[in-house]
mmCIF file of C-alpha atoms in Angstrom:
data_model
loop_
_atom_site.group_PDB
_atom_site.id
_atom_site.type_symbol
_atom_site.label_atom_id
_atom_site.label_comp_id
_atom_site.label_asym_id
_atom_site.label_seq_id
_atom_site.Cartn_x
_atom_site.Cartn_y
_atom_site.Cartn_z
ATOM 1 C CA UNK E 1 -16.644 22.939 -21.366
ATOM 2 C CA UNK E 2 -14.289 19.956 -21.795
ATOM 3 C CA UNK E 3 -10.625 20.704 -22.473
ATOM 4 C CA UNK E 4 -8.324 19.112 -24.998
ATOM 5 C CA UNK E 5 -8.095 15.339 -24.412
ATOM 6 C CA UNK E 6 -5.157 13.336 -25.447
ATOM 7 C CA UNK E 7 -5.019 9.502 -25.369
ATOM 8 C CA UNK E 8 -3.201 7.571 -24.253
ATOM 9 C CA UNK E 9 -1.223 9.403 -21.611
ATOM 10 C CA UNK E 10 1.640 7.032 -21.693
ATOM 11 C CA UNK E 11 3.049 4.712 -24.241
ATOM 12 C CA UNK E 12 6.005 2.314 -24.409
ATOM 13 C CA UNK E 13 7.142 1.094 -27.798
ATOM 14 C CA UNK E 14 10.263 -0.528 -29.203
ATOM 15 C CA UNK E 15 12.362 0.737 -32.091
ATOM 16 C CA UNK E 16 10.958 -0.048 -35.488
ATOM 17 C CA UNK E 17 7.317 -0.105 -34.353
ATOM 18 C CA UNK E 18 4.736 2.499 -35.255
ATOM 19 C CA UNK E 19 2.488 4.449 -32.994
ATOM 20 C CA UNK E 20 -0.749 6.383 -33.177
ATOM 21 C CA UNK E 21 -1.745 9.206 -30.830
ATOM 22 C CA UNK E 22 -5.138 10.735 -30.576
ATOM 23 C CA UNK E 23 -6.394 14.245 -29.789
ATOM 24 C CA UNK E 24 -9.890 15.410 -29.154
ATOM 25 C CA UNK E 25 -10.113 19.247 -29.374
ATOM 26 C CA UNK E 26 -12.350 21.585 -27.489
ATOM 27 C CA UNK E 27 -15.863 21.570 -28.927
ATOM 28 C CA UNK E 28 -16.113 24.087 -31.792
ATOM 29 C CA UNK E 29 -12.380 24.307 -32.451
ATOM 30 C CA UNK E 30 -11.460 23.526 -35.983
ATOM 31 C CA UNK E 31 -7.614 23.722 -35.643
ATOM 32 C CA UNK E 32 -5.506 21.061 -34.119
ATOM 33 C CA UNK E 33 -1.746 21.359 -33.787
ATOM 34 C CA UNK E 34 0.888 18.904 -32.681
ATOM 35 C CA UNK E 35 4.080 19.671 -30.850
ATOM 36 C CA UNK E 36 7.052 17.536 -29.675
ATOM 37 C CA UNK E 37 8.708 18.332 -26.360
ATOM 38 C CA UNK E 38 12.144 16.946 -25.467
ATOM 39 C CA UNK E 39 14.745 18.026 -22.909
ATOM 40 C CA UNK E 40 17.338 18.697 -25.762
ATOM 41 C CA UNK E 41 15.275 20.345 -28.475
ATOM 42 C CA UNK E 42 12.507 21.846 -26.351
ATOM 43 C CA UNK E 43 9.070 22.472 -27.845
ATOM 44 C CA UNK E 44 8.945 21.970 -31.594
ATOM 45 C CA UNK E 45 6.012 22.290 -33.910
ATOM 46 C CA UNK E 46 5.096 19.284 -35.932
ATOM 47 C CA UNK E 47 2.000 20.173 -37.956
ATOM 48 C CA UNK E 48 -1.396 21.846 -37.885
ATOM 49 C CA UNK E 49 -4.717 20.636 -39.315
ATOM 50 C CA UNK E 50 -7.576 22.942 -40.037
ATOM 51 C CA UNK E 51 -10.935 21.636 -41.344
ATOM 52 C CA UNK E 52 -9.373 18.271 -42.234
ATOM 53 C CA UNK E 53 -6.489 19.800 -44.212
ATOM 54 C CA UNK E 54 -2.868 20.214 -43.201
ATOM 55 C CA UNK E 55 -2.409 24.014 -43.013
ATOM 56 C CA UNK E 56 1.149 24.227 -41.628
ATOM 57 C CA UNK E 57 4.037 21.876 -41.271
ATOM 58 C CA UNK E 58 7.196 21.956 -39.194
ATOM 59 C CA UNK E 59 10.542 20.470 -40.012
ATOM 60 C CA UNK E 60 10.068 16.806 -39.207
ATOM 61 C CA UNK E 61 10.774 13.741 -41.357
ATOM 62 C CA UNK E 62 8.025 12.033 -43.271
ATOM 63 C CA UNK E 63 7.806 9.357 -40.570
ATOM 64 C CA UNK E 64 5.630 11.820 -38.721
ATOM 65 C CA UNK E 65 2.178 12.194 -40.196
ATOM 66 C CA UNK E 66 -1.214 13.230 -39.079
ATOM 67 C CA UNK E 67 -4.785 13.583 -40.076
ATOM 68 C CA UNK E 68 -8.001 15.231 -38.936
ATOM 69 C CA UNK E 69 -11.492 13.923 -39.104
ATOM 70 C CA UNK E 70 -14.740 15.665 -39.857
ATOM 71 C CA UNK E 71 -15.473 16.100 -36.144
ATOM 72 C CA UNK E 72 -12.063 17.838 -35.760
ATOM 73 C CA UNK E 73 -10.557 15.040 -33.825
ATOM 74 C CA UNK E 74 -6.902 14.462 -34.881
ATOM 75 C CA UNK E 75 -4.505 11.598 -34.892
ATOM 76 C CA UNK E 76 -0.729 11.624 -35.181
ATOM 77 C CA UNK E 77 1.223 8.644 -36.477
ATOM 78 C CA UNK E 78 4.896 7.915 -36.154
ATOM 79 C CA UNK E 79 6.297 5.063 -38.203
ATOM 80 C CA UNK E 80 9.523 3.145 -37.737
ATOM 81 C CA UNK E 81 10.117 4.484 -34.310
ATOM 82 C CA UNK E 82 13.632 5.654 -33.313
ATOM 83 C CA UNK E 83 15.044 6.109 -29.798
ATOM 84 C CA UNK E 84 15.089 9.816 -30.469
ATOM 85 C CA UNK E 85 11.304 9.888 -30.878
ATOM 86 C CA UNK E 86 10.974 9.460 -27.106
ATOM 87 C CA UNK E 87 9.215 12.703 -26.041
ATOM 88 C CA UNK E 88 6.128 14.304 -24.682
ATOM 89 C CA UNK E 89 3.720 14.911 -27.625
ATOM 90 C CA UNK E 90 1.312 17.837 -27.054
ATOM 91 C CA UNK E 91 -1.838 18.559 -28.940
ATOM 92 C CA UNK E 92 -3.360 22.048 -29.003
ATOM 93 C CA UNK E 93 -6.616 23.204 -30.391
ATOM 94 C CA UNK E 94 -7.989 26.644 -31.305
ATOM 95 C CA UNK E 95 -10.807 28.167 -33.280
ATOM 96 C CA UNK E 96 -8.380 28.548 -36.074
ATOM 97 C CA UNK E 97 -9.722 31.551 -37.934
ATOM 98 C CA UNK E 98 -7.169 33.998 -39.403
ATOM 99 C CA UNK E 99 -8.341 36.957 -37.378
ATOM 100 C CA UNK E 100 -5.226 37.320 -35.348
ATOM 101 C CA UNK E 101 -3.811 35.527 -32.365
ATOM 102 C CA UNK E 102 -6.104 32.694 -31.663
ATOM 103 C CA UNK E 103 -5.392 31.135 -28.328
ATOM 104 C CA UNK E 104 -4.192 27.586 -28.436
ATOM 105 C CA UNK E 105 -5.365 25.351 -25.685
ATOM 106 C CA UNK E 106 -3.070 22.457 -24.856
ATOM 107 C CA UNK E 107 -3.768 18.930 -23.749
ATOM 108 C CA UNK E 108 -1.800 17.131 -21.003
ATOM 109 C CA UNK E 109 0.204 15.321 -23.587
ATOM 110 C CA UNK E 110 1.141 11.705 -24.437
ATOM 111 C CA UNK E 111 4.496 10.646 -23.162
ATOM 112 C CA UNK E 112 6.031 8.178 -25.548
ATOM 113 C CA UNK E 113 9.046 6.110 -24.595
ATOM 114 C CA UNK E 114 10.885 4.145 -27.281
ATOM 115 C CA UNK E 115 13.087 1.334 -26.044
ATOM 116 C CA UNK N 1 12.710 33.009 -40.089
ATOM 117 C CA UNK N 2 11.146 33.955 -36.783
ATOM 118 C CA UNK N 3 12.816 32.925 -33.541
ATOM 119 C CA UNK N 4 12.520 33.414 -29.803
ATOM 120 C CA UNK N 5 15.337 33.680 -27.233
ATOM 121 C CA UNK N 6 14.652 33.296 -23.560
ATOM 122 C CA UNK N 7 17.576 34.686 -21.498
ATOM 123 C CA UNK N 8 18.297 32.493 -18.502
ATOM 124 C CA UNK N 9 17.201 28.943 -18.334
ATOM 125 C CA UNK N 10 16.694 29.189 -14.633
ATOM 126 C CA UNK N 11 15.605 32.077 -12.437
ATOM 127 C CA UNK N 12 15.430 31.928 -8.662
ATOM 128 C CA UNK N 13 13.512 34.463 -6.493
ATOM 129 C CA UNK N 14 12.314 34.725 -3.004
ATOM 130 C CA UNK N 15 8.589 34.719 -2.137
ATOM 131 C CA UNK N 16 7.337 38.294 -2.500
ATOM 132 C CA UNK N 17 10.095 39.382 -4.796
ATOM 133 C CA UNK N 18 9.778 40.709 -8.375
ATOM 134 C CA UNK N 19 9.644 38.125 -11.058
ATOM 135 C CA UNK N 20 11.254 39.076 -14.431
ATOM 136 C CA UNK N 21 11.530 36.578 -17.207
ATOM 137 C CA UNK N 22 13.207 37.819 -20.378
ATOM 138 C CA UNK N 23 12.170 37.080 -23.966
ATOM 139 C CA UNK N 24 13.425 38.508 -27.186
ATOM 140 C CA UNK N 25 12.059 37.720 -30.605
ATOM 141 C CA UNK N 26 13.019 38.180 -34.182
ATOM 142 C CA UNK N 27 10.308 38.677 -36.673
ATOM 143 C CA UNK N 28 10.080 40.439 -40.035
ATOM 144 C CA UNK N 29 6.371 41.092 -39.576
ATOM 145 C CA UNK N 30 4.333 42.348 -36.564
ATOM 146 C CA UNK N 31 4.324 39.304 -34.360
ATOM 147 C CA UNK N 32 1.750 37.521 -32.269
ATOM 148 C CA UNK N 33 3.458 36.851 -28.973
ATOM 149 C CA UNK N 34 2.546 34.495 -26.153
ATOM 150 C CA UNK N 35 3.661 33.441 -22.714
ATOM 151 C CA UNK N 36 2.718 29.957 -21.530
ATOM 152 C CA UNK N 37 3.358 28.223 -18.231
ATOM 153 C CA UNK N 38 3.886 24.531 -17.720
ATOM 154 C CA UNK N 39 3.559 22.746 -14.397
ATOM 155 C CA UNK N 40 5.120 19.275 -13.945
ATOM 156 C CA UNK N 41 3.394 16.542 -15.914
ATOM 157 C CA UNK N 42 0.915 18.891 -17.448
ATOM 158 C CA UNK N 43 0.322 20.646 -20.723
ATOM 159 C CA UNK N 44 0.793 24.360 -21.397
ATOM 160 C CA UNK N 45 -1.425 27.028 -20.022
ATOM 161 C CA UNK N 46 -1.726 30.490 -21.634
ATOM 162 C CA UNK N 47 -0.660 33.323 -19.357
ATOM 163 C CA UNK N 48 -1.191 36.222 -21.829
ATOM 164 C CA UNK N 49 -0.925 37.166 -25.458
ATOM 165 C CA UNK N 50 0.005 40.176 -27.524
ATOM 166 C CA UNK N 51 -1.629 40.745 -30.883
ATOM 167 C CA UNK N 52 -2.055 44.483 -31.575
ATOM 168 C CA UNK N 53 -2.931 47.530 -29.637
ATOM 169 C CA UNK N 54 -1.879 48.251 -26.053
ATOM 170 C CA UNK N 55 1.699 47.269 -25.479
ATOM 171 C CA UNK N 56 1.244 46.381 -21.811
ATOM 172 C CA UNK N 57 -0.598 43.107 -21.666
ATOM 173 C CA UNK N 58 -2.178 41.833 -18.423
ATOM 174 C CA UNK N 59 -2.620 38.135 -17.914
ATOM 175 C CA UNK N 60 -3.744 35.630 -15.417
ATOM 176 C CA UNK N 61 -2.301 35.210 -11.855
ATOM 177 C CA UNK N 62 -0.981 38.755 -11.711
ATOM 178 C CA UNK N 63 1.425 38.405 -14.622
ATOM 179 C CA UNK N 64 1.928 41.074 -17.265
ATOM 180 C CA UNK N 65 4.243 41.631 -20.225
ATOM 181 C CA UNK N 66 5.313 44.690 -22.154
ATOM 182 C CA UNK N 67 5.813 44.538 -25.973
ATOM 183 C CA UNK N 68 8.701 46.739 -26.913
ATOM 184 C CA UNK N 69 9.101 46.830 -30.691
ATOM 185 C CA UNK N 70 12.312 48.909 -30.646
ATOM 186 C CA UNK N 71 13.958 46.282 -28.393
ATOM 187 C CA UNK N 72 12.148 43.304 -29.975
ATOM 188 C CA UNK N 73 11.340 42.184 -26.422
ATOM 189 C CA UNK N 74 8.383 40.766 -24.612
ATOM 190 C CA UNK N 75 9.494 40.337 -21.019
ATOM 191 C CA UNK N 76 7.119 38.744 -18.369
ATOM 192 C CA UNK N 77 6.847 40.292 -14.932
ATOM 193 C CA UNK N 78 5.001 39.779 -11.712
ATOM 194 C CA UNK N 79 5.345 42.182 -8.812
ATOM 195 C CA UNK N 80 5.348 39.674 -6.063
ATOM 196 C CA UNK N 81 6.131 35.995 -6.463
ATOM 197 C CA UNK N 82 4.232 33.246 -4.823
ATOM 198 C CA UNK N 83 5.293 29.754 -4.124
ATOM 199 C CA UNK N 84 2.671 28.466 -6.593
ATOM 200 C CA UNK N 85 4.428 30.396 -9.410
ATOM 201 C CA UNK N 86 7.262 27.834 -9.494
ATOM 202 C CA UNK N 87 6.992 26.262 -12.927
ATOM 203 C CA UNK N 88 8.515 26.407 -16.352
ATOM 204 C CA UNK N 89 7.634 29.401 -18.522
ATOM 205 C CA UNK N 90 7.766 29.590 -22.344
ATOM 206 C CA UNK N 91 7.696 32.589 -24.640
ATOM 207 C CA UNK N 92 6.371 31.850 -28.119
ATOM 208 C CA UNK N 93 5.749 33.626 -31.379
ATOM 209 C CA UNK N 94 3.337 32.732 -34.149
ATOM 210 C CA UNK N 95 4.407 33.348 -37.741
ATOM 211 C CA UNK N 96 0.782 33.379 -39.111
ATOM 212 C CA UNK N 97 -2.471 35.202 -38.733
ATOM 213 C CA UNK N 98 -4.167 32.319 -37.047
ATOM 214 C CA UNK N 99 -1.727 32.386 -34.130
ATOM 215 C CA UNK N 100 -0.840 28.726 -34.716
ATOM 216 C CA UNK N 101 2.470 26.946 -35.529
ATOM 217 C CA UNK N 102 4.044 28.409 -32.496
ATOM 218 C CA UNK N 103 7.862 28.866 -32.270
ATOM 219 C CA UNK N 104 8.893 28.477 -28.655
ATOM 220 C CA UNK N 105 11.811 29.605 -26.686
ATOM 221 C CA UNK N 106 13.828 27.077 -24.707
ATOM 222 C CA UNK N 107 11.986 27.921 -21.558
ATOM 223 C CA UNK N 108 12.840 29.392 -18.155
ATOM 224 C CA UNK N 109 12.387 27.437 -14.943
ATOM 225 C CA UNK N 110 11.262 29.643 -12.135
ATOM 226 C CA UNK N 111 12.070 28.578 -8.609
ATOM 227 C CA UNK N 112 10.485 30.373 -5.627
ATOM 228 C CA UNK N 113 11.976 30.092 -2.158
ATOM 229 C CA UNK N 114 10.317 30.945 1.150
#
């Protein structure tokens, strides 16, 4: 069974640009979550999509947005990039049902550098 | 609001020694608790999870954790460290029934010396 796939693995952008990251979940998983990992702030939850609807949202500005398609694949978009957006962005997928403690499986991440 | 505190950003042990990584959580409801490991340039891999039931949880690679409600702790242990255990370890809590929207601790880097 294929794992969670994130593309691209590395990105270099300049301030003010926008970027789109992609995540393909494990087959059969309906929930996709996005996390930002930085040395200073650690791992922080951005948002979760379940069956094409945003189900949970973290405390990030509106420049960070996402969406999920009918095949459960998800994209995350960051507009008007700032230097502080440089981070490893991790995607995680799970079955997503509310039956307690679903396991989230993580992709290898996309490392975004903003110059 | 729920939160997770990992005591010790860096733990060093000798190969064969006991590994103890500490995690305390705050939660107003019964939590779903997780331990993840991250190797360099990789994503997170689940070691174990606590939902309900038995308070001693066994995970992969010989790790286990004990849920202690009275102490709001979920410490991770391994009886004998191996060089391959060197990595960063994260404790996390989920505030919802789906086990998503994880709140992570700051992480503990485990070093293992021969």
